Amino acid sequence: QNFAFATRQLYGHSDRVTLLQILGGTTGSQIEALETSLGFDFITVPTQNATRICTTCLDAHTGQMTELVGLSEPIEERVAEQYEKQAIELLKSESAPTALALCGSSPPGLNPSCMANIVSSRQRNKTVVFVDSASGILPVLQTGCVDILKINSDEITAIAKRFDPQFDASAKDHIVSAALLVSKTAYVNIVAVTDGPSKAYLVDSQKDQVYSFAIPDLLANKQHLLDGKPQDDGFGSLTLNPLGAGDTCSAVMLNLVVDGHEIVEAFAQGLAAASASCLVPMPNC
């Protein structure tokens, strides 16, 4: 949902996204009510099990985040089959989506093979496949159908090790090496890697180019970024909130690609939007 919220924030309306989701219980009903109030188009595959809740705590003193993830029962086999069928029908239809975005982690019971089947059914000349996920993503990458992979440095390193157990994650330029390895092995045209406040990288295998992006020091430039207006968060300094920044980057990046922007510019704009989102108390505001 964060990807959809960020897209809505970018364009000022909810017409560009259709959510395909598995929801259940009171939590699921609340999510649907929120999406309806915001005007989102969505397709829900219902499950008898309640959708889990994830609460994120931000320590204003240290800037560290802690996620409290609720328990979640595995979804039923019939629900997984219905979800896969629904997704494949959408991708194979005459009005297939311009892009398919796989974001976050799948609920327990939705096997990686299911997502691989969905991605493999896309019409290559109609739908761009964008992946912002690392959990159980190997079967999806092995389809050779992923056009853009955007993940963080720890995730790209872990995937590189899966492809090559001898991969040296201690090397100085291991992030770029990992991105190049994954791009070559999984035939992914574009691999974009973020690393929090450190440099971000983009590998474009079609142009045989590697780009690096410097991330602004938000704390060092806080007064400039806040138009010179002092902000007191109760601790005498600006507290950065990175919650949702990754989804914001992905949403801006993919939407700009769909709109015809060059991939380097699209990623740069995504990184800028992600940085800006850290300055507001709520994600995608």
Tab-separated table of C-alpha atoms in Angstrom:
chain	number	residue	atom	x	y	z
A	1	GLN	CA	0.000	0.000	0.000
A	2	ASN	CA	2.859	2.447	0.680
A	3	PHE	CA	3.854	2.308	-2.996
A	4	ALA	CA	0.288	3.273	-3.935
A	5	PHE	CA	0.167	6.064	-1.346
A	6	ALA	CA	3.425	7.526	-2.660
A	7	THR	CA	2.109	7.397	-6.234
A	8	ARG	CA	-1.010	9.242	-5.136
A	9	GLN	CA	1.115	11.861	-3.420
A	10	LEU	CA	3.223	12.320	-6.566
A	11	TYR	CA	0.317	12.873	-8.954
A	12	GLY	CA	-2.382	14.181	-6.620
A	13	HIS	CA	-4.848	11.412	-7.507
A	14	SER	CA	-5.297	7.649	-7.164
A	15	ASP	CA	-6.005	6.718	-10.792
A	16	ARG	CA	-2.617	5.230	-11.721
A	17	VAL	CA	-2.564	2.184	-9.445
A	18	THR	CA	-4.575	-1.006	-9.034
A	19	LEU	CA	-3.765	-2.986	-5.893
A	20	LEU	CA	-3.982	-6.782	-5.959
A	21	GLN	CA	-3.988	-7.876	-2.340
A	22	ILE	CA	-4.835	-10.641	0.108
A	23	LEU	CA	-6.730	-9.347	3.137
A	24	GLY	CA	-8.743	-10.794	5.975
A	25	GLY	CA	-10.309	-10.075	9.334
A	26	THR	CA	-10.930	-6.698	10.945
A	27	THR	CA	-7.536	-5.395	9.855
A	28	GLY	CA	-8.284	-6.270	6.251
A	29	SER	CA	-11.620	-4.466	6.414
A	30	GLN	CA	-9.920	-1.375	7.827
A	31	ILE	CA	-7.346	-1.388	5.035
A	32	GLU	CA	-10.062	-1.674	2.389
A	33	ALA	CA	-11.999	1.184	4.004
A	34	LEU	CA	-8.895	3.384	3.909
A	35	GLU	CA	-8.190	2.540	0.267
A	36	THR	CA	-11.802	3.273	-0.656
A	37	SER	CA	-11.710	6.640	1.106
A	38	LEU	CA	-8.590	7.568	-0.868
A	39	GLY	CA	-10.112	6.486	-4.186
A	40	PHE	CA	-7.821	3.538	-4.933
A	41	ASP	CA	-8.776	0.813	-7.373
A	42	PHE	CA	-8.138	-2.554	-5.730
A	43	ILE	CA	-8.830	-6.247	-6.110
A	44	THR	CA	-8.966	-8.181	-2.866
A	45	VAL	CA	-8.625	-11.939	-2.597
A	46	PRO	CA	-10.213	-12.662	0.794
A	47	THR	CA	-8.724	-14.976	3.376
A	48	GLN	CA	-10.265	-16.251	6.603
A	49	ASN	CA	-7.140	-15.288	8.527
A	50	ALA	CA	-6.721	-11.759	9.861
A	51	THR	CA	-4.129	-9.576	8.152
A	52	ARG	CA	-1.216	-8.990	10.492
A	53	ILE	CA	-0.291	-5.619	11.960
A	54	CYS	CA	3.225	-4.187	11.856
A	55	THR	CA	4.037	-1.363	14.267
A	56	THR	CA	7.234	0.602	13.697
A	57	CYS	CA	8.840	2.455	16.602
A	58	LEU	CA	11.282	5.301	15.923
A	59	ASP	CA	13.743	6.262	18.665
A	60	ALA	CA	14.100	10.047	18.446
A	61	HIS	CA	17.389	9.925	20.392
A	62	THR	CA	19.212	7.417	18.186
A	63	GLY	CA	17.203	7.491	14.944
A	64	GLN	CA	16.920	3.705	15.077
A	65	MET	CA	13.714	1.931	14.069
A	66	THR	CA	12.276	-1.255	15.521
A	67	GLU	CA	9.481	-3.240	13.860
A	68	LEU	CA	6.944	-5.123	15.958
A	69	VAL	CA	5.404	-7.618	13.546
A	70	GLY	CA	2.206	-9.361	14.562
A	71	LEU	CA	1.547	-13.054	14.124
A	72	SER	CA	0.078	-14.214	10.836
A	73	GLU	CA	-1.401	-17.575	9.949
A	74	PRO	CA	-0.460	-18.977	6.515
A	75	ILE	CA	-3.031	-18.183	3.855
A	76	GLU	CA	-5.094	-21.063	2.535
A	77	GLU	CA	-3.940	-22.926	-0.583
A	78	ARG	CA	-7.124	-21.979	-2.433
A	79	VAL	CA	-6.442	-18.296	-1.673
A	80	ALA	CA	-2.921	-18.530	-3.105
A	81	GLU	CA	-4.293	-20.231	-6.219
A	82	GLN	CA	-6.985	-17.572	-6.640
A	83	TYR	CA	-4.436	-14.783	-6.211
A	84	GLU	CA	-2.157	-16.313	-8.852
A	85	LYS	CA	-5.061	-16.839	-11.246
A	86	GLN	CA	-6.303	-13.277	-10.810
A	87	ALA	CA	-2.845	-11.802	-11.393
A	88	ILE	CA	-2.198	-13.881	-14.508
A	89	GLU	CA	-5.578	-12.942	-15.982
A	90	LEU	CA	-4.746	-9.261	-15.509
A	91	LEU	CA	-1.329	-9.600	-17.125
A	92	LYS	CA	-2.612	-11.588	-20.095
A	93	SER	CA	-5.619	-9.354	-20.778
A	94	GLU	CA	-5.803	-6.923	-23.699
A	95	SER	CA	-5.696	-4.080	-21.175
A	96	ALA	CA	-2.594	-5.430	-19.429
A	97	PRO	CA	-0.936	-2.978	-17.016
A	98	THR	CA	1.977	-0.854	-18.209
A	99	ALA	CA	3.981	-1.993	-15.185
A	100	LEU	CA	3.846	-4.666	-12.493
A	101	ALA	CA	5.406	-3.753	-9.133
A	102	LEU	CA	6.227	-6.476	-6.596
A	103	CYS	CA	6.960	-4.784	-3.287
A	104	GLY	CA	7.686	-5.991	0.229
A	105	SER	CA	7.288	-9.518	1.517
A	106	SER	CA	4.610	-12.049	0.606
A	107	PRO	CA	2.277	-13.410	3.291
A	108	PRO	CA	3.064	-16.884	4.637
A	109	GLY	CA	1.576	-19.495	2.338
A	110	LEU	CA	2.103	-17.534	-0.875
A	111	ASN	CA	5.045	-19.492	-2.237
A	112	PRO	CA	7.837	-17.908	-4.309
A	113	SER	CA	6.872	-20.226	-7.177
A	114	CYS	CA	3.486	-18.510	-7.275
A	115	MET	CA	5.108	-15.110	-7.770
A	116	ALA	CA	7.450	-16.607	-10.376
A	117	ASN	CA	4.451	-17.951	-12.312
A	118	ILE	CA	2.821	-14.530	-12.204
A	119	VAL	CA	5.913	-12.712	-13.469
A	120	SER	CA	6.469	-15.295	-16.216
A	121	SER	CA	2.976	-14.641	-17.590
A	122	ARG	CA	3.565	-10.974	-18.360
A	123	GLN	CA	3.478	-9.793	-21.975
A	124	ARG	CA	7.016	-8.550	-22.529
A	125	ASN	CA	6.027	-5.816	-24.976
A	126	LYS	CA	3.296	-4.483	-22.675
A	127	THR	CA	4.332	-4.760	-19.019
A	128	VAL	CA	7.519	-3.673	-17.255
A	129	VAL	CA	8.300	-5.872	-14.230
A	130	PHE	CA	9.656	-3.938	-11.246
A	131	VAL	CA	10.768	-5.736	-8.076
A	132	ASP	CA	11.391	-4.104	-4.700
A	133	SER	CA	11.610	-7.249	-2.612
A	134	ALA	CA	14.257	-9.689	-1.462
A	135	SER	CA	12.411	-12.263	0.631
A	136	GLY	CA	12.074	-15.491	-1.372
A	137	ILE	CA	12.724	-13.548	-4.573
A	138	LEU	CA	15.249	-15.940	-6.159
A	139	PRO	CA	12.666	-17.956	-8.184
A	140	VAL	CA	11.262	-14.681	-9.529
A	141	LEU	CA	14.715	-13.482	-10.612
A	142	GLN	CA	15.472	-16.843	-12.208
A	143	THR	CA	12.554	-16.399	-14.616
A	144	GLY	CA	14.609	-13.809	-16.491
A	145	CYS	CA	11.488	-11.631	-16.664
A	146	VAL	CA	12.490	-8.917	-14.181
A	147	ASP	CA	13.283	-5.615	-15.897
A	148	ILE	CA	14.136	-3.483	-12.851
A	149	LEU	CA	15.354	-4.676	-9.458
A	150	LYS	CA	15.542	-2.032	-6.721
A	151	ILE	CA	16.683	-3.204	-3.274
A	152	ASN	CA	19.117	-2.208	-0.528
A	153	SER	CA	22.786	-3.058	-0.134
A	154	ASP	CA	22.283	-5.886	2.370
A	155	GLU	CA	19.674	-7.504	0.143
A	156	ILE	CA	21.723	-7.339	-3.066
A	157	THR	CA	24.707	-8.807	-1.209
A	158	ALA	CA	22.611	-11.686	0.134
A	159	ILE	CA	21.250	-12.460	-3.346
A	160	ALA	CA	24.743	-12.321	-4.855
A	161	LYS	CA	25.880	-14.880	-2.286
A	162	ARG	CA	23.008	-17.141	-3.290
A	163	PHE	CA	24.104	-16.972	-6.915
A	164	ASP	CA	27.802	-17.305	-6.053
A	165	PRO	CA	28.655	-18.719	-2.594
A	166	GLN	CA	32.251	-17.505	-3.091
A	167	PHE	CA	31.177	-13.875	-3.499
A	168	ASP	CA	33.389	-11.598	-1.384
A	169	ALA	CA	31.104	-9.259	0.586
A	170	SER	CA	34.101	-7.709	2.349
A	171	ALA	CA	35.589	-6.210	-0.813
A	172	LYS	CA	35.674	-2.414	-1.074
A	173	ASP	CA	33.301	-2.193	-4.047
A	174	HIS	CA	31.179	-5.210	-3.114
A	175	ILE	CA	27.843	-3.400	-3.615
A	176	VAL	CA	28.572	-2.628	-7.262
A	177	SER	CA	30.071	-6.090	-7.762
A	178	ALA	CA	26.949	-7.687	-6.289
A	179	ALA	CA	24.678	-5.612	-8.521
A	180	LEU	CA	26.695	-6.532	-11.603
A	181	LEU	CA	26.629	-10.218	-10.657
A	182	VAL	CA	22.867	-10.278	-10.113
A	183	SER	CA	22.236	-8.293	-13.296
A	184	LYS	CA	24.315	-10.698	-15.371
A	185	THR	CA	23.108	-13.917	-13.736
A	186	ALA	CA	19.387	-13.091	-13.665
A	187	TYR	CA	19.319	-11.075	-16.914
A	188	VAL	CA	18.001	-7.988	-15.103
A	189	ASN	CA	18.458	-4.900	-17.262
A	190	ILE	CA	18.453	-2.427	-14.381
A	191	VAL	CA	19.659	-3.004	-10.815
A	192	ALA	CA	19.274	-0.063	-8.429
A	193	VAL	CA	20.751	-0.306	-4.937
A	194	THR	CA	20.203	1.993	-1.964
A	195	ASP	CA	22.304	2.114	1.191
A	196	GLY	CA	20.503	4.433	3.580
A	197	PRO	CA	22.377	7.753	3.861
A	198	SER	CA	25.364	6.367	1.929
A	199	LYS	CA	25.794	6.345	-1.845
A	200	ALA	CA	23.231	4.661	-4.070
A	201	TYR	CA	24.136	2.817	-7.271
A	202	LEU	CA	22.472	1.939	-10.550
A	203	VAL	CA	23.674	-0.708	-12.992
A	204	ASP	CA	22.376	-0.422	-16.559
A	205	SER	CA	23.383	-3.617	-18.335
A	206	GLN	CA	21.991	-2.490	-21.693
A	207	LYS	CA	24.294	0.527	-21.755
A	208	ASP	CA	27.054	-1.242	-19.807
A	209	GLN	CA	27.115	1.647	-17.347
A	210	VAL	CA	27.322	2.013	-13.555
A	211	TYR	CA	26.126	5.226	-11.910
A	212	SER	CA	26.562	6.430	-8.314
A	213	PHE	CA	24.378	8.915	-6.470
A	214	ALA	CA	25.337	11.008	-3.434
A	215	ILE	CA	22.648	11.287	-0.765
A	216	PRO	CA	22.307	14.681	0.988
A	217	ASP	CA	23.135	14.960	4.670
A	218	LEU	CA	19.670	15.865	5.890
A	219	LEU	CA	20.714	16.642	9.448
A	220	ALA	CA	23.629	18.852	8.421
A	221	ASN	CA	21.367	20.884	6.136
A	222	LYS	CA	18.186	20.714	8.169
A	223	GLN	CA	17.583	24.471	8.454
A	224	HIS	CA	18.016	24.955	4.708
A	225	LEU	CA	15.689	22.027	3.987
A	226	LEU	CA	13.104	23.437	6.409
A	227	ASP	CA	13.244	26.869	4.718
A	228	GLY	CA	15.143	28.281	7.664
A	229	LYS	CA	12.309	27.596	10.082
A	230	PRO	CA	13.562	26.058	13.332
A	231	GLN	CA	11.915	22.817	14.328
A	232	ASP	CA	11.821	21.546	17.886
A	233	ASP	CA	10.815	17.913	18.089
A	234	GLY	CA	11.167	17.870	21.851
A	235	PHE	CA	14.771	16.721	21.689
A	236	GLY	CA	16.287	19.947	20.389
A	237	SER	CA	16.961	18.639	16.892
A	238	LEU	CA	15.286	17.356	13.790
A	239	THR	CA	14.376	13.676	13.951
A	240	LEU	CA	14.504	11.915	10.591
A	241	ASN	CA	11.768	9.405	9.833
A	242	PRO	CA	12.918	6.927	7.141
A	243	LEU	CA	9.716	4.880	7.381
A	244	GLY	CA	8.295	4.485	3.880
A	245	ALA	CA	11.301	6.109	2.176
A	246	GLY	CA	12.099	2.967	0.185
A	247	ASP	CA	8.529	2.694	-1.096
A	248	THR	CA	8.573	6.377	-1.984
A	249	CYS	CA	11.754	5.900	-4.028
A	250	SER	CA	10.302	2.890	-5.827
A	251	ALA	CA	7.005	4.612	-6.610
A	252	VAL	CA	8.586	7.761	-8.008
A	253	MET	CA	11.215	5.800	-9.949
A	254	LEU	CA	8.807	3.392	-11.649
A	255	ASN	CA	6.155	6.017	-12.401
A	256	LEU	CA	8.708	8.261	-14.078
A	257	VAL	CA	10.003	5.320	-16.131
A	258	VAL	CA	6.440	4.633	-17.256
A	259	ASP	CA	6.113	8.327	-18.157
A	260	GLY	CA	9.140	8.029	-20.445
A	261	HIS	CA	11.946	9.450	-18.308
A	262	GLU	CA	15.470	8.074	-18.601
A	263	ILE	CA	16.206	5.474	-15.929
A	264	VAL	CA	19.052	7.512	-14.368
A	265	GLU	CA	16.828	10.562	-13.972
A	266	ALA	CA	13.971	8.437	-12.653
A	267	PHE	CA	16.163	6.869	-9.955
A	268	ALA	CA	17.654	10.256	-9.014
A	269	GLN	CA	14.157	11.705	-8.600
A	270	GLY	CA	13.152	8.683	-6.551
A	271	LEU	CA	16.125	9.143	-4.236
A	272	ALA	CA	15.314	12.842	-3.852
A	273	ALA	CA	11.700	12.074	-2.974
A	274	ALA	CA	12.799	9.411	-0.508
A	275	SER	CA	15.143	11.879	1.188
A	276	ALA	CA	12.381	14.486	1.391
A	277	SER	CA	9.996	11.929	2.910
A	278	CYS	CA	12.393	11.521	5.835
A	279	LEU	CA	11.658	15.113	6.869
A	280	VAL	CA	7.950	14.569	7.558
A	281	PRO	CA	6.463	12.757	10.564
A	282	MET	CA	4.298	10.412	8.495
A	283	PRO	CA	5.347	8.436	5.391
A	284	ASN	CA	4.258	9.703	1.956
A	285	CYS	CA	2.883	12.998	3.324
